[in-house]
XYZ file of N, CA and C in Angstrom:
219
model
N -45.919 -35.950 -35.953
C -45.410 -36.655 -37.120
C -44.232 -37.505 -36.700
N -44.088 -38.915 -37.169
C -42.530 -39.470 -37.103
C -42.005 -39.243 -38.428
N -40.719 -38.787 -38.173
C -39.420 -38.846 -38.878
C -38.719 -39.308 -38.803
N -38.052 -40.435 -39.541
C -36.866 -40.718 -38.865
C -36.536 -41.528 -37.318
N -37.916 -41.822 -37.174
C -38.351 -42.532 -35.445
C -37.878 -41.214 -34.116
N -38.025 -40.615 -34.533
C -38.690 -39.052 -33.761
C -40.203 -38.371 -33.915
N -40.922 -38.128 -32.997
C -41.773 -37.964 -32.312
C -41.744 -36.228 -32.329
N -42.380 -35.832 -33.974
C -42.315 -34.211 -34.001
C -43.878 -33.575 -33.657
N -43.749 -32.163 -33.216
C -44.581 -31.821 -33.028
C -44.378 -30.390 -33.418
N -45.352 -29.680 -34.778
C -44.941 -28.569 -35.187
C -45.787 -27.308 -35.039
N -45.477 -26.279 -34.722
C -46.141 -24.838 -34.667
C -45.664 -24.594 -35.474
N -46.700 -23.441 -36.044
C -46.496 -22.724 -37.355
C -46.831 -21.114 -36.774
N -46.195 -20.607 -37.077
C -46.000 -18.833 -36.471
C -46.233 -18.220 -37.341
N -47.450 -17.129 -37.129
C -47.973 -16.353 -37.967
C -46.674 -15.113 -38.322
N -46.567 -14.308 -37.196
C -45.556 -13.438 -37.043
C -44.217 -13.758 -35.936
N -43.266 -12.930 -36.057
C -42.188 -13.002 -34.592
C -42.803 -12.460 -33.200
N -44.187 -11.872 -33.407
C -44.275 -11.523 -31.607
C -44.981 -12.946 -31.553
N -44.957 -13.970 -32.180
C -45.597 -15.381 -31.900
C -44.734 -16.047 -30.980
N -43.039 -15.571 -31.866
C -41.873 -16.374 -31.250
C -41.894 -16.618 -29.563
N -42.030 -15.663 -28.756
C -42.034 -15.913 -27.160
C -42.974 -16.758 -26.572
N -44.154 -16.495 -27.248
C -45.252 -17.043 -26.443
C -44.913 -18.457 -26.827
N -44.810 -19.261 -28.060
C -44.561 -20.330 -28.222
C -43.389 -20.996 -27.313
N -41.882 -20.552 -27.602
C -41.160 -20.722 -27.122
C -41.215 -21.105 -25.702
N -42.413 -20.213 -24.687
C -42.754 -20.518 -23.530
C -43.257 -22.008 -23.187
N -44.452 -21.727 -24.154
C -45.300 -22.932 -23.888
C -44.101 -24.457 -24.672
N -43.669 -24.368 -25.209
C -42.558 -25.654 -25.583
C -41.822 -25.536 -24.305
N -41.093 -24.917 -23.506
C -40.763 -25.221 -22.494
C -41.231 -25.705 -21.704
N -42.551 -25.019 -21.365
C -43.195 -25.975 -20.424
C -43.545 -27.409 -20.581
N -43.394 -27.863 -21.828
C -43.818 -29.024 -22.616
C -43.118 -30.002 -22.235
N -41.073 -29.518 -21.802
C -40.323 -30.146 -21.174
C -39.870 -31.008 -23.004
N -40.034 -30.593 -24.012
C -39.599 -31.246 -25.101
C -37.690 -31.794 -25.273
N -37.293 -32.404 -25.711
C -35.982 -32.490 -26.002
C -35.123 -31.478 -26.769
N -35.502 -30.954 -27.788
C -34.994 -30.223 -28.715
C -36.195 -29.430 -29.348
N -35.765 -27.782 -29.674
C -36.535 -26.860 -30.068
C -35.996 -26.705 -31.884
N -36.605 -26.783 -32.798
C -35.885 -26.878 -34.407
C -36.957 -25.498 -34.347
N -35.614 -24.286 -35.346
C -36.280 -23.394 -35.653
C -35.798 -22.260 -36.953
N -36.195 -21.414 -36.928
C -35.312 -20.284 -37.331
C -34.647 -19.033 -36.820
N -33.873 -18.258 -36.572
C -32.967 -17.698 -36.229
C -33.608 -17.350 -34.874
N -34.320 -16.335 -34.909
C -34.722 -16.157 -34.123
C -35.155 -17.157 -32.973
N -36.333 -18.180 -33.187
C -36.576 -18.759 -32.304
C -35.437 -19.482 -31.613
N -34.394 -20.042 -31.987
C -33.208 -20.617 -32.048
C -32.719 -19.879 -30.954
N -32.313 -18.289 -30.808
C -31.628 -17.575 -30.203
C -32.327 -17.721 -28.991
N -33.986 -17.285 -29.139
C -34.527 -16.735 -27.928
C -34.876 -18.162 -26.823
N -34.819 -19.310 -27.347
C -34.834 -20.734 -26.640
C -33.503 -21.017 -26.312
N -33.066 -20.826 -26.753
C -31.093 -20.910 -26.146
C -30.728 -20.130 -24.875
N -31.540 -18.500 -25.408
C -31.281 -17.934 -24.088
C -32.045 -18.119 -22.623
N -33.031 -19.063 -23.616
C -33.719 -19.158 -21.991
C -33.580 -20.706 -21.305
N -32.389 -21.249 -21.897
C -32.018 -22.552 -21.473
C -32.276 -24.028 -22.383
N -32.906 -23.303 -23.106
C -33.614 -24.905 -23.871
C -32.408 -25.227 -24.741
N -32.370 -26.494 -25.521
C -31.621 -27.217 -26.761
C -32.258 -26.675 -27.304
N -31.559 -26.167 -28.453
C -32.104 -26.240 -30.126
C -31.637 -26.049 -30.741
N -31.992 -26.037 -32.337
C -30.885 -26.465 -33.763
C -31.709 -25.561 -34.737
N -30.991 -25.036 -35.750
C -31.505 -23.914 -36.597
C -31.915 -24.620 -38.335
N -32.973 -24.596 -37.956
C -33.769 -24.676 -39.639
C -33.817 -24.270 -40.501
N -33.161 -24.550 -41.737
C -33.424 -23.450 -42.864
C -34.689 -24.132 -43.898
N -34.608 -23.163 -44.556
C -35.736 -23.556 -45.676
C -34.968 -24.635 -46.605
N -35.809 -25.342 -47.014
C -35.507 -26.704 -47.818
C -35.659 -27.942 -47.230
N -35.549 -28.886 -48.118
C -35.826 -30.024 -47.668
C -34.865 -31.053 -47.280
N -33.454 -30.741 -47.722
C -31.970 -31.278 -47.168
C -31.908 -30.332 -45.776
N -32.219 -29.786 -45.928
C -31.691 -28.995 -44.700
C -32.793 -29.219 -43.198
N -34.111 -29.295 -43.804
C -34.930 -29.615 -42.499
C -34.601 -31.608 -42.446
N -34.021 -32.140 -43.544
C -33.520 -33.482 -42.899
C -32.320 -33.292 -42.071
N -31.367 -32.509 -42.228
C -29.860 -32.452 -41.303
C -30.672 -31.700 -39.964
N -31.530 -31.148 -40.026
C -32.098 -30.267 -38.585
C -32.491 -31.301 -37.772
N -33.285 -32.410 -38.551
C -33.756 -33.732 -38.032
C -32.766 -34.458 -36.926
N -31.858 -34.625 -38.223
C -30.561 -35.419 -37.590
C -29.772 -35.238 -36.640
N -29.861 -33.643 -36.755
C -29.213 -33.098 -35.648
C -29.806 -32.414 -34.301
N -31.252 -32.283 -34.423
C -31.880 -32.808 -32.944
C -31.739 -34.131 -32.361
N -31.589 -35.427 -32.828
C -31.840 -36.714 -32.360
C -30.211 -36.411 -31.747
N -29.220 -35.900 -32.311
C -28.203 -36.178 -31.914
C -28.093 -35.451 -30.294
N -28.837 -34.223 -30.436
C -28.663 -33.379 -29.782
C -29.511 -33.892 -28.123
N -30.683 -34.854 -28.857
C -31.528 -35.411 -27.573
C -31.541 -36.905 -26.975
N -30.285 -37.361 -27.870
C -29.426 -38.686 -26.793
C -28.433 -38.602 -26.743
């Protein structure tokens, strides 16, 4: 999807034992920024990646927006 002239690409996670395996494969992806929720947030941080924490709503997944682009120039 573009947003905002960003280039998104979204997984949708059934459960949290989803969180790792994804998290993996986005790394390998070599992406700029990981947008998530708490969890995923933590466990991509600890394993080196960028990322910015998502909440529910629709102001808030626009500031998540804003604040990956910031985060990936």
């Amino acid at each position: 999807a573009h947003i905002t002239n960003i280039d998104l690409t979204i997984y949708r996670l059934q459960t949290n034992e989803d969180i790792p395996v994804m998290v993996d494969a986005v790394a390998d992806l070599n992406y700029d920024v990981i947008l998530g929720g708490t969890k995923t947030v933590a466990l991509a941080r600890r394993r080196g990646l960028r990322a910015t924490l998502l909440q529910s709503g629709p102001l808030s997944t626009k500031n998540a927006i804003l604040e990956a682009r910031k985060i990936a120039h």
